[in-house]
Amino acid sequence: MPQVVVVGGGFGGLAAALRLAKLGHEVTLLERSATLGGPLAEVSAGEFAWDAGPSYTLLPAVVRDLFRKTGRPVERELELVPLDVVREHRFEDGSSVRVPSGRAPQLAAFDGLGAGLGQRWVDHVASYADDWDVLRRGYLENPWRPDHLPRDLAALLDSRETLHKRLRKTFKDERLRLVAAHPLVAEGHDLRNVPAWAGSTAYVEQRFGVWTVEGGMARLGTALADRLATRGVTTLTGTEATDLVVRDDRVVGVSTSGGVIDADVVVCAIDPRRLPALAAYVLRTMPAIPPVVAYLGLEGDAPELPHELVLHGDPTLVVRTAGRAPSGASTLTVHGRGRLSEDILRALARHRIDVRAQVVERVDLSPRDQVERWGGSPLGVLWQGRATVRRRLGPRTPIAGVYAAGAHATPGAGLPFVGLSAALVAAEVGPA
Ligand SMILES: Cc1cc2nc3c(=O)[nH]c(=O)nc-3n(C[C@H](O)[C@H](O)[C@H](O)COP(=O)(O)OP(=O)(O)OC[C@H]3O[C@@H](n4cnc5c(N)ncnc54)[C@H](O)[C@@H]3O)c2cc1C
């Protein structure tokens, strides 16, 4: 039976390992740290715990499909719940909008910002319906080969329009531009380097909503990690892959901190630049850098906020409420990007959310801390123009027997895209 080695135990690696094991392969999963999940895990301090990275997911169908195809349906293990408010945006001029999912509720919400803005917003979102269909069929749900693309997909991927240009053309009102750009800006991209089609996240959010897991997203990681044993996956934590062993252009093993492991198939679910044999093929890509993150444990109640609040300005702050706290206490997580020359809580206080006197626990992670902790950026590849999409690897790579899954193999980080990339790898490798 072919030996499959999956490198990286984040969501992408877990999903790929489980799918391939279910297809009958003998699978070994390598994870450099002591725990699985990558940022899909908790950060804790005292009696407080926070989602380290993801606190919600788009496209819950991806999680449902993964659970169903690798064992019991998700409903038997976790409760996936839709959020009423996708996020709230507060702008520098003092106005704000709470964005629900669904076309009609969004139309009403944006009309609250100004007469006619609702229609502009829903027209913008609707303009992505065809793009999304092309991407879904040709790129996300079927293994793709950069040199054999369906014509409609090639036209989309090669289109020169940037998101910056599209949004300037579409919206006179800067606030709508900020809302539309947010998912990309939050992942560290410069809109001048992002193709217009990548704005289709707005369509996905409106159409399919935003979902979380009751009790914290980390439960998703734990449920998948528990499933590894059931599926017979050999899991080696504390084992760092250092390179691939390639003979006659075909992979035959993985070098690790604990010696060489033989392999007929290797799934790279980490930044491929970390494995020298693959690094040469992704020389022209760069990682997207995570935000500054502060996890806060507060005595008393946190201010009344939706699941996610975006405070526009410089710095831009994203406040998330999810987390576990002892009774009489609460949690907040704050992400910051931009000019952060002062403490992030002081920047937050300037938005009239002053929790400084309530903080009893605090964990700070700089972008560098996160890259070190998770062995690379969980936000995948930085957009450097439309060609970026063809410069990253996945699902196949130029080395026979080596496949790529995870945030570095998708057109955008985030659990659904990572989950889909693992499904593509499983489809390419096929049954044992
Ligand atoms: C602050 C933050 C907030 C986020 N919020 C959301 C959100 O709300 N919703 C959402 O959908 N997404 C969110 N994301 C993105 C999400 O975390 C990523 O899409 C996802 O974690 C990527 O999964 P992955 O498996 O590709 O990589 P990772 O999750 O980064 O996993 C990589 C794993 O490989 C291991 N590893 C690295 N190098 C090696 C090696 N050489 N050998 C062995 N193991 C190795 C690492 O330790 C890690 O466990 C967020 C990310 C961040 C940083």
Short mmCIF file of C-alpha atoms and ligand atoms in Angstrom, two decimals:
data_model
loop_
_atom_site.label_atom_id
_atom_site.label_comp_id
_atom_site.label_asym_id
_atom_site.label_seq_id
_atom_site.Cartn_x
_atom_site.Cartn_y
_atom_site.Cartn_z
CA MET A 1 0.00 0.00 0.00
CA PRO A 2 1.39 3.47 -0.88
CA GLN A 3 2.77 5.36 2.09
CA VAL A 4 1.33 8.87 2.39
CA VAL A 5 3.03 11.48 4.54
CA VAL A 6 1.15 14.70 5.28
CA VAL A 7 3.37 17.57 6.44
CA GLY A 8 1.62 20.01 8.81
CA GLY A 9 -1.16 19.36 11.29
CA GLY A 10 -3.21 22.53 10.76
CA PHE A 11 -6.73 22.40 9.30
CA GLY A 12 -5.37 21.68 5.82
CA GLY A 13 -3.15 18.82 6.97
CA LEU A 14 -5.83 17.32 9.21
CA ALA A 15 -8.39 17.43 6.41
CA ALA A 16 -5.99 15.93 3.86
CA ALA A 17 -4.83 13.16 6.23
CA LEU A 18 -8.39 12.14 7.12
CA ARG A 19 -9.61 12.14 3.54
CA LEU A 20 -6.66 10.09 2.30
CA ALA A 21 -6.96 7.60 5.17
CA LYS A 22 -10.63 7.16 4.32
CA LEU A 23 -9.58 6.45 0.73
CA GLY A 24 -7.59 3.51 2.09
CA HIS A 25 -4.08 4.96 2.26
CA GLU A 26 -1.64 4.37 5.08
CA VAL A 27 -1.14 7.92 6.34
CA THR A 28 1.43 9.49 8.64
CA LEU A 29 0.85 13.08 9.75
CA LEU A 30 3.85 15.18 10.81
CA GLU A 31 3.39 18.18 13.09
CA ARG A 32 6.33 20.16 14.40
CA SER A 33 4.64 21.45 17.54
CA ALA A 34 3.26 19.44 20.44
CA THR A 35 -0.36 20.04 19.44
CA LEU A 36 -2.46 19.81 16.29
CA GLY A 37 -4.67 22.43 14.65
CA GLY A 38 -2.26 25.32 14.09
CA PRO A 39 -4.23 28.48 14.83
CA LEU A 40 -7.41 26.39 14.89
CA ALA A 41 -6.80 25.88 18.62
CA GLU A 42 -7.07 27.84 21.82
CA VAL A 43 -4.77 30.35 23.41
CA SER A 44 -5.28 30.26 27.17
CA ALA A 45 -4.22 32.17 30.26
CA GLY A 46 -5.54 31.55 33.77
CA GLU A 47 -9.20 30.64 33.48
CA PHE A 48 -9.58 32.37 30.11
CA ALA A 49 -9.35 30.87 26.62
CA TRP A 50 -9.68 32.42 23.18
CA ASP A 51 -9.81 31.10 19.61
CA ALA A 52 -6.19 31.58 18.58
CA GLY A 53 -7.04 32.25 14.92
CA PRO A 54 -10.35 31.38 13.26
CA SER A 55 -13.46 32.36 15.20
CA TYR A 56 -15.87 31.72 12.34
CA THR A 57 -16.00 30.11 8.92
CA LEU A 58 -17.68 30.80 5.61
CA LEU A 59 -19.13 27.96 3.50
CA PRO A 60 -20.11 25.54 6.29
CA ALA A 61 -20.75 22.97 3.53
CA VAL A 62 -16.98 22.43 3.38
CA VAL A 63 -16.86 21.37 7.04
CA ARG A 64 -20.00 19.25 6.63
CA ASP A 65 -18.55 17.48 3.60
CA LEU A 66 -15.25 16.80 5.40
CA PHE A 67 -16.99 15.25 8.40
CA ARG A 68 -19.41 13.19 6.30
CA LYS A 69 -16.70 11.86 4.01
CA THR A 70 -14.34 10.89 6.84
CA GLY A 71 -16.71 9.46 9.45
CA ARG A 72 -19.75 10.69 11.35
CA PRO A 73 -21.67 13.78 10.19
CA VAL A 74 -20.67 17.03 11.88
CA GLU A 75 -24.06 17.35 13.64
CA ARG A 76 -23.20 14.30 15.72
CA GLU A 77 -20.11 15.99 17.14
CA LEU A 78 -20.38 19.78 16.89
CA GLU A 79 -22.99 22.45 16.63
CA LEU A 80 -22.38 24.74 13.66
CA VAL A 81 -24.35 27.93 14.23
CA PRO A 82 -25.01 30.80 11.82
CA LEU A 83 -24.26 34.32 13.05
CA ASP A 84 -27.00 36.95 12.62
CA VAL A 85 -24.46 39.68 12.02
CA VAL A 86 -21.55 38.97 9.69
CA ARG A 87 -19.75 41.97 11.20
CA GLU A 88 -20.24 45.57 12.24
CA HIS A 89 -18.23 48.36 10.62
CA ARG A 90 -17.64 51.70 12.34
CA PHE A 91 -16.24 54.48 10.18
CA GLU A 92 -14.12 57.51 11.01
CA ASP A 93 -17.04 59.89 10.35
CA GLY A 94 -18.97 58.28 13.24
CA SER A 95 -21.42 56.29 11.08
CA SER A 96 -21.72 52.52 11.30
CA VAL A 97 -23.41 49.52 9.70
CA ARG A 98 -24.21 46.06 11.03
CA VAL A 99 -23.99 43.72 8.06
CA PRO A 100 -26.34 40.72 8.22
CA SER A 101 -26.23 37.87 5.70
CA GLY A 102 -28.86 37.62 2.95
CA ARG A 103 -29.58 40.04 0.10
CA ALA A 104 -32.70 41.78 1.44
CA PRO A 105 -31.32 42.34 4.97
CA GLN A 106 -28.08 43.72 3.48
CA LEU A 107 -30.02 46.06 1.20
CA ALA A 108 -31.87 47.48 4.22
CA ALA A 109 -28.70 47.71 6.34
CA PHE A 110 -26.74 49.67 3.73
CA ASP A 111 -29.70 51.94 3.02
CA GLY A 112 -29.33 52.91 6.66
CA LEU A 113 -25.97 54.44 5.72
CA GLY A 114 -27.52 56.55 2.99
CA ALA A 115 -30.47 56.36 0.58
CA GLY A 116 -29.60 54.25 -2.47
CA LEU A 117 -26.47 52.70 -0.95
CA GLY A 118 -28.31 49.44 -0.28
CA GLN A 119 -28.99 48.96 -3.98
CA ARG A 120 -25.39 49.84 -4.89
CA TRP A 121 -24.13 47.29 -2.40
CA VAL A 122 -26.37 44.42 -3.49
CA ASP A 123 -25.60 45.15 -7.16
CA HIS A 124 -21.88 44.95 -6.37
CA VAL A 125 -22.31 41.64 -4.57
CA ALA A 126 -24.52 40.25 -7.37
CA SER A 127 -21.81 41.14 -9.91
CA TYR A 128 -19.74 38.31 -8.41
CA ALA A 129 -22.33 35.56 -8.94
CA ASP A 130 -20.86 34.44 -12.29
CA ASP A 131 -17.24 34.76 -11.12
CA TRP A 132 -18.01 32.63 -8.10
CA ASP A 133 -19.59 29.95 -10.27
CA VAL A 134 -16.54 29.87 -12.57
CA LEU A 135 -14.13 29.72 -9.62
CA ARG A 136 -16.11 27.07 -7.80
CA ARG A 137 -16.36 24.75 -10.80
CA GLY A 138 -12.96 25.27 -12.36
CA TYR A 139 -10.68 26.04 -9.48
CA LEU A 140 -12.07 25.25 -6.03
CA GLU A 141 -14.03 22.02 -6.49
CA ASN A 142 -12.11 20.35 -9.30
CA PRO A 143 -8.37 19.80 -9.46
CA TRP A 144 -6.92 22.40 -11.78
CA ARG A 145 -3.81 22.47 -13.95
CA PRO A 146 -2.48 25.96 -14.63
CA ASP A 147 -1.69 25.00 -18.25
CA HIS A 148 -5.08 23.33 -18.95
CA LEU A 149 -7.64 25.81 -17.67
CA PRO A 150 -11.23 26.01 -18.85
CA ARG A 151 -11.56 29.10 -21.04
CA ASP A 152 -13.89 31.02 -18.69
CA LEU A 153 -11.56 30.39 -15.73
CA ALA A 154 -8.46 31.45 -17.68
CA ALA A 155 -10.24 34.67 -18.70
CA LEU A 156 -11.12 35.39 -15.08
CA LEU A 157 -7.68 34.61 -13.66
CA ASP A 158 -5.93 36.59 -16.39
CA SER A 159 -8.18 39.63 -16.12
CA ARG A 160 -6.15 42.76 -15.37
CA GLU A 161 -8.69 44.56 -13.24
CA THR A 162 -7.58 45.00 -9.63
CA LEU A 163 -9.92 45.09 -6.65
CA HIS A 164 -8.71 48.63 -5.98
CA LYS A 165 -9.85 49.74 -9.43
CA ARG A 166 -13.14 47.84 -9.29
CA LEU A 167 -14.12 49.35 -5.95
CA ARG A 168 -13.18 52.89 -6.98
CA LYS A 169 -15.27 52.47 -10.11
CA THR A 170 -18.23 50.94 -8.29
CA PHE A 171 -18.56 53.07 -5.16
CA LYS A 172 -18.34 56.82 -4.70
CA ASP A 173 -18.95 56.33 -0.99
CA GLU A 174 -15.66 55.39 0.66
CA ARG A 175 -17.44 53.46 3.41
CA LEU A 176 -18.77 50.89 0.95
CA ARG A 177 -15.28 50.52 -0.48
CA LEU A 178 -13.95 49.84 3.02
CA VAL A 179 -16.62 47.20 3.69
CA ALA A 180 -16.01 45.47 0.37
CA ALA A 181 -12.24 45.51 0.83
CA HIS A 182 -12.22 44.39 4.46
CA PRO A 183 -11.73 40.59 4.06
CA LEU A 184 -8.64 41.18 1.89
CA VAL A 185 -7.24 44.03 3.97
CA ALA A 186 -7.70 41.95 7.13
CA GLU A 187 -5.48 39.28 5.57
CA GLY A 188 -2.75 41.84 4.92
CA HIS A 189 -3.15 42.50 1.18
CA ASP A 190 -2.74 45.76 -0.75
CA LEU A 191 -5.81 46.11 -2.97
CA ARG A 192 -3.66 47.38 -5.85
CA ASN A 193 -2.16 43.88 -6.02
CA VAL A 194 -5.39 41.91 -5.60
CA PRO A 195 -7.40 40.83 -8.64
CA ALA A 196 -10.99 42.08 -8.70
CA TRP A 197 -12.40 38.53 -8.63
CA ALA A 198 -10.94 37.95 -5.15
CA GLY A 199 -13.62 40.33 -3.84
CA SER A 200 -16.12 37.48 -4.34
CA THR A 201 -15.91 36.78 -0.59
CA ALA A 202 -18.67 39.40 -0.25
CA TYR A 203 -20.90 37.18 -2.40
CA VAL A 204 -20.08 34.10 -0.33
CA GLU A 205 -20.81 35.93 2.94
CA GLN A 206 -24.12 37.28 1.67
CA ARG A 207 -25.28 34.05 0.11
CA PHE A 208 -24.12 31.39 2.59
CA GLY A 209 -23.62 33.39 5.81
CA VAL A 210 -20.97 33.22 8.50
CA TRP A 211 -20.88 30.30 10.91
CA THR A 212 -19.21 29.44 14.16
CA VAL A 213 -18.95 26.37 16.39
CA GLU A 214 -20.79 26.37 19.68
CA GLY A 215 -18.16 26.43 22.44
CA GLY A 216 -15.40 27.79 20.20
CA MET A 217 -13.87 27.02 16.82
CA ALA A 218 -11.04 25.10 18.49
CA ARG A 219 -13.55 22.28 18.97
CA LEU A 220 -13.46 21.75 15.23
CA GLY A 221 -9.71 21.15 15.42
CA THR A 222 -10.09 18.82 18.40
CA ALA A 223 -12.84 16.79 16.73
CA LEU A 224 -10.67 16.30 13.64
CA ALA A 225 -7.60 15.45 15.73
CA ASP A 226 -9.64 12.83 17.64
CA ARG A 227 -10.76 11.35 14.34
CA LEU A 228 -7.16 10.66 13.26
CA ALA A 229 -6.90 7.63 15.54
CA THR A 230 -10.28 6.28 14.37
CA ARG A 231 -9.11 6.51 10.77
CA GLY A 232 -5.81 4.80 11.62
CA VAL A 233 -3.59 7.82 10.87
CA THR A 234 -0.16 7.65 12.54
CA THR A 235 0.37 11.06 14.10
CA LEU A 236 3.86 12.27 14.94
CA THR A 237 3.76 15.52 16.89
CA GLY A 238 7.01 17.24 17.81
CA THR A 239 8.32 16.16 14.41
CA GLU A 240 9.45 18.84 11.99
CA ALA A 241 9.77 18.08 8.29
CA THR A 242 13.01 19.62 7.03
CA ASP A 243 12.98 18.58 3.35
CA LEU A 244 11.72 16.07 0.82
CA VAL A 245 13.83 13.17 -0.37
CA VAL A 246 13.54 13.10 -4.16
CA ARG A 247 15.00 10.40 -6.43
CA ASP A 248 14.67 10.49 -10.24
CA ASP A 249 12.23 13.42 -9.97
CA ARG A 250 9.92 11.44 -7.70
CA VAL A 251 9.45 11.79 -3.97
CA VAL A 252 10.60 8.81 -1.92
CA GLY A 253 10.62 10.24 1.57
CA VAL A 254 10.53 13.14 3.98
CA SER A 255 13.52 14.22 6.07
CA THR A 256 12.46 15.10 9.57
CA SER A 257 13.95 16.11 12.88
CA GLY A 258 13.64 12.40 13.79
CA GLY A 259 15.16 10.90 10.60
CA VAL A 260 13.85 10.03 7.13
CA ILE A 261 10.32 8.66 6.70
CA ASP A 262 9.69 6.71 3.47
CA ALA A 263 6.85 8.05 1.35
CA ASP A 264 5.27 7.38 -2.05
CA VAL A 265 3.00 10.40 -1.72
CA VAL A 266 3.66 13.60 0.25
CA VAL A 267 1.10 16.30 0.95
CA CYS A 268 2.71 19.62 1.80
CA ALA A 269 0.21 21.41 4.08
CA ILE A 270 2.70 24.07 5.19
CA ASP A 271 4.40 26.96 3.42
CA PRO A 272 6.27 25.10 0.62
CA ARG A 273 9.14 27.58 0.95
CA ARG A 274 10.02 25.72 4.17
CA LEU A 275 10.91 22.53 2.27
CA PRO A 276 14.01 23.28 0.15
CA ALA A 277 13.05 20.80 -2.61
CA LEU A 278 9.81 22.75 -3.18
CA ALA A 279 11.12 26.21 -2.33
CA ALA A 280 12.73 26.61 -5.74
CA TYR A 281 9.28 26.47 -7.38
CA VAL A 282 7.76 29.26 -5.28
CA LEU A 283 10.63 31.74 -5.30
CA ARG A 284 8.39 34.52 -6.51
CA THR A 285 5.78 34.26 -3.76
CA MET A 286 5.73 35.89 -0.33
CA PRO A 287 3.65 35.10 2.74
CA ALA A 288 0.77 37.35 3.84
CA ILE A 289 1.64 38.69 7.28
CA PRO A 290 -0.74 38.18 10.24
CA PRO A 291 -2.04 41.15 12.26
CA VAL A 292 -0.91 42.15 15.75
CA VAL A 293 -3.20 40.23 18.13
CA ALA A 294 -4.11 40.89 21.77
CA TYR A 295 -6.22 38.30 23.62
CA LEU A 296 -7.92 39.95 26.61
CA GLY A 297 -9.53 38.49 29.73
CA LEU A 298 -11.82 41.10 31.31
CA GLU A 299 -13.45 41.26 34.71
CA GLY A 300 -17.11 42.10 34.32
CA ASP A 301 -18.95 42.32 31.02
CA ALA A 302 -17.29 43.25 27.76
CA PRO A 303 -19.08 46.03 25.86
CA GLU A 304 -22.15 44.82 23.93
CA LEU A 305 -20.66 43.96 20.53
CA PRO A 306 -21.43 41.56 17.69
CA HIS A 307 -19.13 38.59 16.98
CA GLU A 308 -16.82 40.85 14.95
CA LEU A 309 -16.46 44.63 14.89
CA VAL A 310 -14.23 46.53 12.47
CA LEU A 311 -13.03 49.98 13.56
CA HIS A 312 -11.81 51.70 10.40
CA GLY A 313 -8.96 54.20 10.52
CA ASP A 314 -5.24 53.94 10.97
CA PRO A 315 -4.69 51.61 12.70
CA THR A 316 -7.65 49.47 11.66
CA LEU A 317 -8.80 47.34 14.58
CA VAL A 318 -10.88 44.18 14.47
CA VAL A 319 -12.53 43.20 17.74
CA ARG A 320 -13.87 39.69 18.28
CA THR A 321 -15.93 38.61 21.27
CA ALA A 322 -15.61 34.81 21.15
CA GLY A 323 -13.82 33.08 24.02
CA ARG A 324 -14.28 31.32 27.35
CA ALA A 325 -14.23 33.21 30.63
CA PRO A 326 -15.00 32.34 34.27
CA SER A 327 -18.34 33.57 35.63
CA GLY A 328 -18.51 37.34 36.01
CA ALA A 329 -15.81 37.82 33.39
CA SER A 330 -15.62 38.11 29.60
CA THR A 331 -13.20 38.00 26.66
CA LEU A 332 -12.21 40.11 23.68
CA THR A 333 -9.63 39.55 20.95
CA VAL A 334 -8.25 42.59 19.15
CA HIS A 335 -6.41 42.44 15.81
CA GLY A 336 -4.55 45.54 14.67
CA ARG A 337 -3.05 46.61 11.35
CA GLY A 338 -1.45 49.88 10.36
CA ARG A 339 -0.03 52.59 12.61
CA LEU A 340 0.28 50.86 15.98
CA SER A 341 2.82 53.06 17.68
CA GLU A 342 0.78 53.02 20.89
CA ASP A 343 -0.67 50.18 22.92
CA ILE A 344 -3.52 48.51 21.08
CA LEU A 345 -5.85 49.06 24.07
CA ARG A 346 -5.19 52.79 23.95
CA ALA A 347 -6.00 52.76 20.24
CA LEU A 348 -9.20 50.87 21.11
CA ALA A 349 -10.07 53.41 23.84
CA ARG A 350 -9.95 56.18 21.24
CA HIS A 351 -12.92 54.42 19.64
CA ARG A 352 -14.75 54.72 22.98
CA ILE A 353 -14.22 51.06 23.81
CA ASP A 354 -12.09 51.52 26.89
CA VAL A 355 -11.54 48.20 28.68
CA ARG A 356 -8.11 49.05 30.14
CA ALA A 357 -9.33 49.01 33.75
CA GLN A 358 -11.05 45.63 33.25
CA VAL A 359 -8.08 43.61 31.93
CA VAL A 360 -7.07 40.76 34.26
CA GLU A 361 -5.37 38.49 31.70
CA ARG A 362 -3.66 39.44 28.48
CA VAL A 363 -1.69 37.54 25.84
CA ASP A 364 -0.05 39.46 22.98
CA LEU A 365 1.09 37.83 19.75
CA SER A 366 3.03 39.90 17.25
CA PRO A 367 3.01 38.86 13.56
CA ARG A 368 6.45 37.38 14.16
CA ASP A 369 5.28 35.42 17.24
CA GLN A 370 2.51 33.90 15.12
CA VAL A 371 4.79 32.98 12.24
CA GLU A 372 7.16 31.31 14.70
CA ARG A 373 4.39 29.57 16.62
CA TRP A 374 2.70 28.14 13.52
CA GLY A 375 5.82 27.58 11.45
CA GLY A 376 4.78 30.06 8.76
CA SER A 377 1.92 32.41 8.02
CA PRO A 378 -1.56 30.83 8.33
CA LEU A 379 -2.71 33.59 5.95
CA GLY A 380 -1.03 31.92 3.00
CA VAL A 381 0.35 33.75 -0.01
CA LEU A 382 0.46 37.52 -0.38
CA TRP A 383 -1.27 38.85 -3.49
CA GLN A 384 1.39 40.43 -5.74
CA GLY A 385 -0.74 40.87 -8.81
CA ARG A 386 -2.91 38.54 -10.89
CA ALA A 387 0.05 36.23 -11.65
CA THR A 388 0.26 35.15 -7.99
CA VAL A 389 -2.50 32.63 -8.55
CA ARG A 390 -0.32 30.73 -11.04
CA ARG A 391 2.85 31.00 -8.98
CA ARG A 392 1.62 29.05 -6.02
CA LEU A 393 1.53 25.28 -5.91
CA GLY A 394 -1.42 22.95 -5.59
CA PRO A 395 -3.08 20.60 -5.81
CA ARG A 396 -0.18 19.15 -7.88
CA THR A 397 3.43 20.28 -7.68
CA PRO A 398 6.28 19.83 -10.18
CA ILE A 399 7.67 16.92 -8.12
CA ALA A 400 5.94 13.61 -8.88
CA GLY A 401 4.10 12.28 -5.84
CA VAL A 402 4.06 15.65 -4.06
CA TYR A 403 0.81 17.59 -3.59
CA ALA A 404 0.04 20.88 -1.87
CA ALA A 405 -2.91 21.72 0.39
CA GLY A 406 -3.61 24.47 2.91
CA ALA A 407 -3.52 28.24 2.92
CA HIS A 408 -0.51 28.35 0.58
CA ALA A 409 -2.36 26.32 -2.04
CA THR A 410 -5.56 28.36 -2.20
CA PRO A 411 -6.71 31.70 -3.61
CA GLY A 412 -7.32 33.04 -0.09
CA ALA A 413 -6.62 31.79 3.40
CA GLY A 414 -9.56 30.84 5.56
CA LEU A 415 -10.95 27.49 6.57
CA PRO A 416 -13.30 26.88 3.62
CA PHE A 417 -10.61 27.43 1.00
CA VAL A 418 -8.13 25.36 2.98
CA GLY A 419 -10.70 22.59 3.39
CA LEU A 420 -11.45 22.61 -0.35
CA SER A 421 -7.74 22.40 -1.16
CA ALA A 422 -7.48 19.21 0.91
CA ALA A 423 -10.45 17.73 -0.95
CA LEU A 424 -8.70 18.52 -4.26
CA VAL A 425 -5.55 16.72 -3.13
CA ALA A 426 -7.60 13.68 -2.13
CA ALA A 427 -9.29 13.73 -5.55
CA GLU A 428 -5.90 13.92 -7.31
CA VAL A 429 -4.31 11.12 -5.25
CA GLY A 430 -7.43 8.95 -5.49
CA PRO A 431 -8.18 5.67 -3.69
CA ALA A 432 -5.35 3.37 -2.54
C1 LIG B 1 -5.18 35.92 13.72
C2 LIG B 1 -5.86 35.03 12.69
C3 LIG B 1 -7.25 35.00 12.62
C4 LIG B 1 -7.87 34.18 11.67
N1 LIG B 1 -9.24 34.13 11.64
C5 LIG B 1 -9.87 33.33 10.76
C6 LIG B 1 -11.30 33.22 10.76
O1 LIG B 1 -12.00 33.82 11.58
N2 LIG B 1 -11.87 32.37 9.85
C7 LIG B 1 -11.12 31.63 8.97
O2 LIG B 1 -11.69 30.86 8.18
N3 LIG B 1 -9.77 31.71 8.95
C8 LIG B 1 -9.12 32.54 9.82
N4 LIG B 1 -7.76 32.61 9.83
C9 LIG B 1 -7.02 31.84 8.80
C10 LIG B 1 -6.84 30.38 9.20
O3 LIG B 1 -6.22 30.32 10.45
C11 LIG B 1 -6.01 29.68 8.14
O4 LIG B 1 -6.72 29.71 6.91
C12 LIG B 1 -5.75 28.22 8.46
O5 LIG B 1 -5.26 28.09 9.77
C13 LIG B 1 -4.71 27.68 7.48
O6 LIG B 1 -4.59 26.31 7.68
P1 LIG B 1 -3.32 25.51 7.16
O7 LIG B 1 -3.52 24.09 7.56
O8 LIG B 1 -3.07 25.82 5.76
O9 LIG B 1 -2.07 26.15 7.94
P2 LIG B 1 -1.83 26.34 9.50
O10 LIG B 1 -3.12 26.39 10.21
O11 LIG B 1 -0.88 27.48 9.62
O12 LIG B 1 -1.12 24.98 9.95
C14 LIG B 1 0.20 24.65 9.62
C15 LIG B 1 0.63 23.58 10.60
O13 LIG B 1 1.86 23.01 10.14
C16 LIG B 1 2.77 22.95 11.20
N5 LIG B 1 4.10 23.02 10.60
C17 LIG B 1 4.72 24.12 10.06
N6 LIG B 1 5.91 23.79 9.55
C18 LIG B 1 6.07 22.46 9.75
C19 LIG B 1 7.11 21.52 9.41
N7 LIG B 1 8.20 21.91 8.77
N8 LIG B 1 6.93 20.22 9.76
C20 LIG B 1 5.81 19.81 10.41
N9 LIG B 1 4.80 20.66 10.75
C21 LIG B 1 4.92 21.96 10.41
C22 LIG B 1 2.43 24.13 12.09
O14 LIG B 1 2.89 23.96 13.41
C23 LIG B 1 0.90 24.15 11.99
O15 LIG B 1 0.29 23.32 12.94
C24 LIG B 1 -7.10 33.39 10.77
C25 LIG B 1 -5.69 33.43 10.85
C26 LIG B 1 -5.09 34.24 11.80
C27 LIG B 1 -3.59 34.26 11.90
#
